[in-house]
Amino acid sequence: MTGSDESQMHEATLATERAVNELYLSQMAEAVRRQVKAAKEVPLPRNNQWTSPGSESKIPIRKIEVDPLIGRVALDVDDALLGSGFYIGSWHQEIGDTQVVSWAAPVATLFYLGRSSGDVLASEVEGRRTFVTETVQIVDFVDDLEETGTGSEDPFATPLTGPLDIPAAPAFVIPTPPSAGSPADPVGPVEVVEEPESPRVEVADESTEARPPCPDRFEVEDGLRAEKALLRVLDQPRTGKLSSVLATLQPDQYRLVTWPQGVPLIVQGSPGTGKTIVAVHRASYLVHPERDGGSVGPVAIVGPTERFVDHVSKAVRDLDVSSLGPEDPGGRIQIPQVLSVAGLLGRLAGVDTRAQLLVDDNEERIDTDWRLMRFATQAVGHLRAGGCWRHDFLVR
Amino acid sequence: MSPGSDIEYHPVRADVGELIEMIEPDRLLVIGDGVPEAMTLAGSTRLLVSVESDLPTGTYVFRTGDTAYVMHVAEGAVPGAPASIAWSEPDHPLAQAFGWFSHWWARGSPVPLPRFALEDEIQLVPSGQEGRIRTRKFSVDGWFYGVRVGGKSQQVREQSLQVLVIDDDPHQWISREPATANRFAATLTRAKLSEQLTDTVFSFRASRTLFRPYQFRPVIRLLTTGQLRLLIADEVGLGKTIEAGLVWTEFDARSMANRVLVVCPSALVAKWRMEMQERFGFELVDLRSEQLGNLLEQVEEERLPTRLHAVCSLERLRTWDGLQRLAELQPHFDLVIVDEAHAFRNSETRSYALGSLLADWSDALVFLSATPLNLGNDDLFNLLQLLAPGDFSDRAQLEDLLRPNSVLNRVAASLLDSTVSNATRKEWLSEIGAMTFGPGVTARPEFSELQVLLDEVGLTPASVTEARSLIGHLHALSAVVTRTRKAEIQEQKAVRTVATIDVDWTPEEAAFYKGFEDWQVERAKNSGYPIGFVTQMPLRLASSCLPMARQRVMDGSGGVLMDDLDADDDTGPETPELDVPPSSLVDLARELGAVDTKFDAFLPRLRDVVEQGKRVLVFTFSRATLAYLQRRLGDEFRVAVLHGGVTGEDRQAVMQRFRAGDHDVVLASRVASEGLDFEFCSAIVNYDLPWNPMEVEQRIGRIDRFGQLEKRVMIYNFSMPGTIETDMVGRLMSRIGVFEDSIGELEPIIESNLTEIRKALDFTLSPEERRRETDRLLAVIEEQRQAVSEVENATAFLSSTDKTEIEGLEQDLLSSGRYVGQPELRLLIEDWSHVSPGSMYSDSANGSQFILRGTELMERHLRSVRGKGERSEAEIERLAQKLRDEQDIVLYLDQEAARISGGDLLAANHPLVRAALAVPGHTQARFASIRIGPSGRAARSFLVLLAVARWDGLRKSAELWTESVPLDGGEPVDGIGDALLAGLAESELSEGGRLDPDLDMDVFLSRVEAQMMDRQTREELRREAENEALFETRRISLKETHLRKVQRIEGTIDTLRSTGKSNMIRLQEAQLRNQDRLVRAKEAELEQKSTGSLSVEMLAVCVLETEV
């Protein structure tokens, strides 16, 4: 293929993915609309009224933004549930016969970890496509292909939504006689080699009694996925705030985010290696209803200072918006709470420390307060003694 | 896919518009709800909605020869990959699509072309309301338009719209029958109120405040510079709150202040709410934690009311835990006012962070601060940085920016100095060119004008004034800071003349006072109470009124009963116990008898003053003295008393009688007189002295204020050697100069030393000690005064000494009619009431009131104002109910009457005026024959053309221009247009005579049009030059900022390199690249504004008869 052919191919593929995203967004918007309508019928207390007494009572509904698709996985099988591939999004949705699965769903591991995933379909992963988005539009994509040995065929060549399928017209009209050119090959239905169906193994619920078995200490040689997309994100100007990085979440980060609930974990790393962003995504994962086992209930992120709280709040809310799916509108989902150590201790003691901390502009000193330091060290020691797992981020 | 394929499929629905624009198809077929906006480019369009379509959604293109068809499937099956084939591939599934196109095209219903395009100006049928098209959408039975009418969106069918007839040719206007004077006036008033005129002051006479020209400085500054950010840095006591209220009123009348937030220290919240309500009629909601929570929720859900007036304490807002979230949501306020804004001076604090948030959230931002402007530290820089972030980046640059000001100030100060020649002044000016920001100054047209002025040998008084005004305009940052100093406005004030009445006590009086004093010293020692305010009270009474002290001793209670004191004189928490006076003192009291030398000395002086026809205000701290004086003076003079026990209503009545001249003397305590204006009174008597210098200032300030007609005000003090009042208090105050001069810049010093002053006033001191202590205090104050004047250095840099801006403001506004007068608004309301039969209006006898009785229709009109978000429910409810119930609504036409009564002043921002404006009324009376002045007198006739001139450069403006030509062939006269506008404001336009049919009006009109064009050309050239200079300043600033940042980063890189931290260099280099990108983007943005244009829109023509 020449370069221009390649870029034409790229454009065509991009157009298809944009069209799928368009459909996904409108279906999501429709689903959200239905839910909001249902929620509106629930009466709400009138104490939300403010300065304009007597103005029409509007039901406070959080502003809901629908997020675009995150990525796509190509499989070498035609799975009974997933077909020959599926999309990853914030929420589950069906686009025709094609599945969009939530990033928090167990099967999303195929997207984030590819063949190193523990999923039964891991070995069938042929390629993973990561979307680069601006607002809600897909503007580009990056493919990570697996060595398949079956030649260099593009596993994404066929749109997941199937080949263009136009029913026979009631009248077939051709305005001018067909030109004398050679007729092109008719495009028949794409042959798909049927593999024996591999039943999906349902993972049993984690027992709440005994501590679940710890996963092995895992290899850090996961490497990078969606490297180009990642570089593009990294190239963007820093806003000073954390934001959602669902599309470019790296394998090791993903493992930490989806770490089994109830297994203590210590994540270590130099500044800037991405510990906080993992924590934020972890919290959002835990409250996501489409996660295996559903939302765990209230989750708190505890950080050193009030400044930390400010820092991560936006990302939490971003992810919170993406977790406001059609299933549960109106903000009934638990939003991960962000607290400072001092704030948490204060809360436990029933004191509003935040107000005080804010009045006192010297809150940084809490960072270096030796008592808190000792407290944190003890907590870490306690967790270690309990057989907890450690993950070290390497400086990249 | 090649663009020229026979059949193409594009899956992305959103791309349809682009495709149609590219292809311009002969036919467009739309399947499902979603006729694209670009359909106008298709030859013909059909729509099919109710069809079961299994076609993949997307856009299909068919081409044969020159013909192209497009089928847009808005609703259908799952989209596929893009494809394109030739007709020669009939087996390709895509080939079937054309079959569907042919099949459906036959069934589609034709979509007519829309009659209106987006942004078209239209008129609603039949209401005649004007609007603009924002959206359009085709549904089965026709086009629907989203129309914005009067700030409100509505969905309207095509049939209900018609093209707005544009009627902008003055020659057409004069060919028609002239309109009546009232209709013509209503047209002009509506135009004044709806155009955002920058040369018309809407807040003038629009509030319940006393007119003080300098208080309009901020308003004028904002209007003339077109900037929306201002630091009002007036000295204490000049009424910064009022100035902010005037700015608010000005913006409110322009619909630019619907969402207003006031942020002030918590101690001032109540005061702000009260002042804004009483003087300007703005009701402020106090944002406590609950309301803040609600506010956040409303912002979160995007339903923050468009009309919102709120006040929040700085402390609360700063520490509120929702602030971060609010910061992310970026709420929008039209106007944010911050009182005591120096709280933001330290960039490290949370307060400063709040300041920058407020700056982000607001269109207009006004800071109030009385802190001395000090260039020596970061405080001023930080404040200005919040207000004008683009103008400079660091302190050094701020100083660079201000450097040309020092030269300008030197020139300004020398203008009246005959020893300085113009050549010298020009030489000084030449220094500016070499300064960093010099080119930005020298390129300004004002600079060349100033040089031309200085080309003359000497200066005439007129050229001095002009030079001052030019210098004022050239001042850097004068657009951002206004500062009025008390000293500056002194000139217009009366001269204070201090007279001392010497009291030569009889030996008996002196002996009694001494005995009384000894006893008080003894009591103070025994009681163990600190020598302070309370223990000194009895002694203060003795020097105030010896007979009353004597009476206390005779009664056996030597102390002062707390009843004697007027209410809230800051009394301490405890009162010393009263004990029995020693018998020796009782003896002295008995010997004293009825003698009162002080009163005897006072009486002839008082007689003297009253005989001159002056009214006198007598102050004392003590109610006992008040009672005594009332008794003694009551027979001879018409006396009234004001003290804390007099109720508000009675106080008001006393004031009215005193003002009317029914009292000669009013005896008052401090509490009673606070907030009352006695400007009609020209003498005050300090029957005793308060021990706080500020209070003396307060007392004198009652009469020494704007409105004082006498050239001199008299201040009488008493001298009684041997008393602490005379020896310490009086001496201290005379030396500070309290009596002769207002305290001005000393005020903060005295405030901060008040405790020490009080402590020093210790009556147990010996005379020698008293003298020494007084000297020490004076030294302390003097030292601090020095410090203040050093700190004031920035004032000279920031605000020019130019006073032309506000001098004669009232006269200028009145004679040019560049304000909205109550009479013209009355006419507008009347015009409005005509549309609703059944309404009534009448004037009160003295013309200060106007009574309106409304109807339900008018109530609806008023309520629709709320729909536009211009007024809130609470603001209109009271009026709406009165309109519906057909109750009388009293509107005041006089500022003073409204102020005294607290009633509604008819002003440009009054809800009824907004309602009247919203109703289609007389906007089209473009031609009339008008007369100003009584008929029958000799007058000349002029043809006057009025137009709105808009400049859209860096400093936008919109002005009302008038040009005139005489119709009698005589000499042209200046100021005819101004006279017309002045007559309009005061509603003095009457019907003119019949027009002379032989006069060819078109000729005169062409002449006046030519004049208008001339002016446009001249003005445009001038403004272009000004714009270029402004642009140059900003460009330099941008470049300088960039350079500094680059230097800083390069320095960091060098450091890193020398310390071997090469791994961090890359980061710095990236920053450097980022800087480059940023500065280029900013330059491009600025470049776009480098030119401007002046457009002139004709407003109306009239023939004006007036005496010249």
Short mmCIF file of C-alpha atoms in Angstrom, two decimals, chain A residues 8 11-16 18-20 22-23 26 47-56 58-63 95-97 159 161-187 237 241 306-307 310 313-314 317 354-355 357-361 363, chain B residues 1-2 6 9 11-15 54-57 60 63-64 77-83 86-100 102-103 285 287 290-292 294-295 297-298 300-305 307-310 318-321 324-325 328 348-351 866 872-874 1074 1077:
data_model
loop_
_atom_site.label_atom_id
_atom_site.label_comp_id
_atom_site.label_asym_id
_atom_site.label_seq_id
_atom_site.Cartn_x
_atom_site.Cartn_y
_atom_site.Cartn_z
CA GLN A 8 -7.20 6.89 2.90
CA GLU A 11 -9.62 7.99 7.15
CA ALA A 12 -12.23 5.42 6.15
CA THR A 13 -11.69 3.43 9.32
CA LEU A 14 -11.84 6.57 11.39
CA ALA A 15 -15.14 7.51 9.73
CA THR A 16 -16.61 4.12 10.62
CA ARG A 18 -16.85 7.93 14.43
CA ALA A 19 -20.19 6.71 13.12
CA VAL A 20 -20.28 3.95 15.75
CA GLU A 22 -22.12 8.78 17.16
CA LEU A 23 -24.62 5.99 17.54
CA SER A 26 -27.08 9.01 20.96
CA ASN A 47 -35.31 23.04 50.59
CA ASN A 48 -33.24 23.33 47.45
CA GLN A 49 -34.98 26.58 46.74
CA TRP A 50 -32.82 29.55 47.01
CA THR A 51 -32.94 33.24 46.42
CA SER A 52 -35.97 33.34 44.20
CA PRO A 53 -38.77 32.23 46.43
CA GLY A 54 -41.74 30.94 44.58
CA SER A 55 -39.89 30.16 41.38
CA GLU A 56 -40.84 26.93 39.70
CA LYS A 58 -37.01 22.26 39.29
CA ILE A 59 -35.76 18.84 40.17
CA PRO A 60 -32.05 19.03 40.68
CA ILE A 61 -30.50 16.57 38.29
CA ARG A 62 -26.79 16.51 38.01
CA LYS A 63 -25.58 17.62 34.67
CA ILE A 95 -24.92 -1.21 19.07
CA GLY A 96 -26.88 -3.47 16.81
CA ASP A 97 -25.32 -6.84 17.56
CA PRO A 159 -16.15 -3.06 11.08
CA THR A 161 -20.97 -3.66 13.11
CA GLY A 162 -20.60 -5.88 10.07
CA PRO A 163 -20.22 -5.15 6.40
CA LEU A 164 -22.42 -2.54 4.84
CA ASP A 165 -25.78 -4.21 4.71
CA ILE A 166 -28.32 -2.63 2.43
CA PRO A 167 -31.56 -4.48 1.88
CA ALA A 168 -32.69 -4.98 -1.69
CA ALA A 169 -34.52 -1.97 -2.95
CA PRO A 170 -38.15 -2.28 -4.08
CA ALA A 171 -37.04 -0.99 -7.44
CA PHE A 172 -33.56 -1.24 -8.70
CA VAL A 173 -32.81 1.72 -10.86
CA ILE A 174 -29.65 2.71 -12.52
CA PRO A 175 -29.83 6.15 -14.03
CA THR A 176 -27.27 5.56 -16.75
CA PRO A 177 -26.05 2.35 -18.29
CA PRO A 178 -23.20 0.92 -16.28
CA SER A 179 -19.88 1.93 -17.65
CA ALA A 180 -17.85 -0.60 -19.53
CA GLY A 181 -15.31 -1.02 -16.78
CA SER A 182 -14.61 -4.43 -15.35
CA PRO A 183 -17.12 -5.39 -12.72
CA ALA A 184 -15.66 -5.54 -9.30
CA ASP A 185 -15.82 -8.63 -7.18
CA PRO A 186 -19.10 -8.96 -5.47
CA VAL A 187 -18.64 -8.65 -1.82
CA PRO A 237 -0.39 21.06 28.16
CA LYS A 241 -5.30 19.05 37.72
CA GLU A 306 -6.28 19.68 51.87
CA ARG A 307 -4.27 20.70 48.84
CA ASP A 310 -8.27 19.95 45.83
CA SER A 313 -11.22 16.24 43.28
CA LYS A 314 -11.65 17.09 39.62
CA ARG A 317 -15.64 14.02 39.60
CA ARG A 354 -11.33 21.46 57.44
CA ALA A 355 -12.64 24.85 58.41
CA LEU A 357 -7.21 24.02 58.28
CA LEU A 358 -8.45 26.46 55.72
CA VAL A 359 -8.28 29.37 58.08
CA ASP A 360 -4.77 28.38 58.92
CA ASP A 361 -2.79 28.88 55.78
CA GLU A 363 -1.56 23.41 56.58
CA MET B 1 -12.49 6.65 -1.69
CA SER B 2 -12.13 8.97 -4.59
CA ASP B 6 -20.62 7.23 -8.68
CA TYR B 9 -21.57 6.08 1.51
CA PRO B 11 -21.37 6.75 7.82
CA VAL B 12 -20.95 9.79 10.07
CA ARG B 13 -24.25 11.61 10.23
CA ALA B 14 -22.68 14.79 11.50
CA ASP B 15 -20.74 15.11 8.24
CA ASP B 54 -33.36 -0.59 7.39
CA LEU B 55 -30.72 1.40 5.62
CA PRO B 56 -27.57 2.05 7.61
CA THR B 57 -27.58 5.60 8.94
CA TYR B 60 -25.40 8.44 0.43
CA ARG B 63 -23.59 11.02 -9.24
CA THR B 64 -24.27 10.76 -12.97
CA ALA B 77 -29.84 0.65 10.88
CA VAL B 78 -26.35 0.41 12.33
CA PRO B 79 -23.83 2.29 10.18
CA GLY B 80 -21.12 0.44 8.27
CA ALA B 81 -17.76 1.33 6.85
CA PRO B 82 -17.52 4.09 4.28
CA ALA B 83 -17.70 2.81 0.74
CA ALA B 86 -19.07 2.82 -9.69
CA TRP B 87 -22.35 2.24 -11.48
CA SER B 88 -20.58 -0.65 -13.07
CA GLU B 89 -20.78 -2.57 -9.81
CA PRO B 90 -24.51 -3.31 -9.63
CA ASP B 91 -23.98 -6.28 -7.34
CA HIS B 92 -22.39 -4.28 -4.60
CA PRO B 93 -24.90 -3.83 -1.77
CA LEU B 94 -24.37 -0.10 -2.00
CA ALA B 95 -25.88 -0.15 -5.50
CA GLN B 96 -29.22 -1.02 -3.89
CA ALA B 97 -29.19 2.34 -2.14
CA PHE B 98 -30.06 4.15 -5.34
CA GLY B 99 -33.10 1.95 -5.71
CA TRP B 100 -34.23 3.06 -2.27
CA SER B 102 -35.74 6.44 -6.29
CA HIS B 103 -38.42 4.58 -4.38
CA VAL B 285 -29.09 38.32 49.81
CA LEU B 287 -24.81 34.31 51.53
CA GLU B 290 -26.82 27.37 53.62
CA GLN B 291 -27.26 29.88 50.82
CA LEU B 292 -23.75 29.18 49.60
CA ASN B 294 -27.70 26.33 47.40
CA LEU B 295 -25.68 28.59 45.17
CA GLU B 297 -26.10 23.45 43.66
CA GLN B 298 -27.64 25.94 41.30
CA GLU B 300 -23.84 22.78 39.32
CA GLU B 301 -27.20 22.29 37.67
CA GLU B 302 -26.81 25.36 35.52
CA ARG B 303 -29.84 27.06 36.93
CA LEU B 304 -28.29 29.96 38.74
CA PRO B 305 -30.83 32.78 38.42
CA ARG B 307 -30.87 38.07 38.26
CA LEU B 308 -29.06 37.74 41.53
CA HIS B 309 -27.85 40.26 44.07
CA ALA B 310 -25.81 38.75 46.84
CA ARG B 318 -12.50 32.29 51.60
CA THR B 319 -12.91 29.29 53.85
CA TRP B 320 -16.04 27.84 52.34
CA ASP B 321 -15.44 24.23 51.37
CA GLN B 324 -12.99 24.63 44.94
CA ARG B 325 -15.94 23.03 43.23
CA GLU B 328 -14.17 24.37 38.56
CA GLU B 348 0.48 33.78 49.15
CA THR B 349 -2.84 33.72 50.91
CA ARG B 350 -6.17 32.12 50.39
CA SER B 351 -7.68 35.56 50.17
CA ARG B 866 -38.47 38.94 34.77
CA SER B 872 -35.97 39.03 39.83
CA GLU B 873 -39.31 37.94 41.19
CA ALA B 874 -38.65 39.73 44.46
CA ASN B 1074 5.79 26.44 25.48
CA ARG B 1077 4.02 29.11 21.49
#
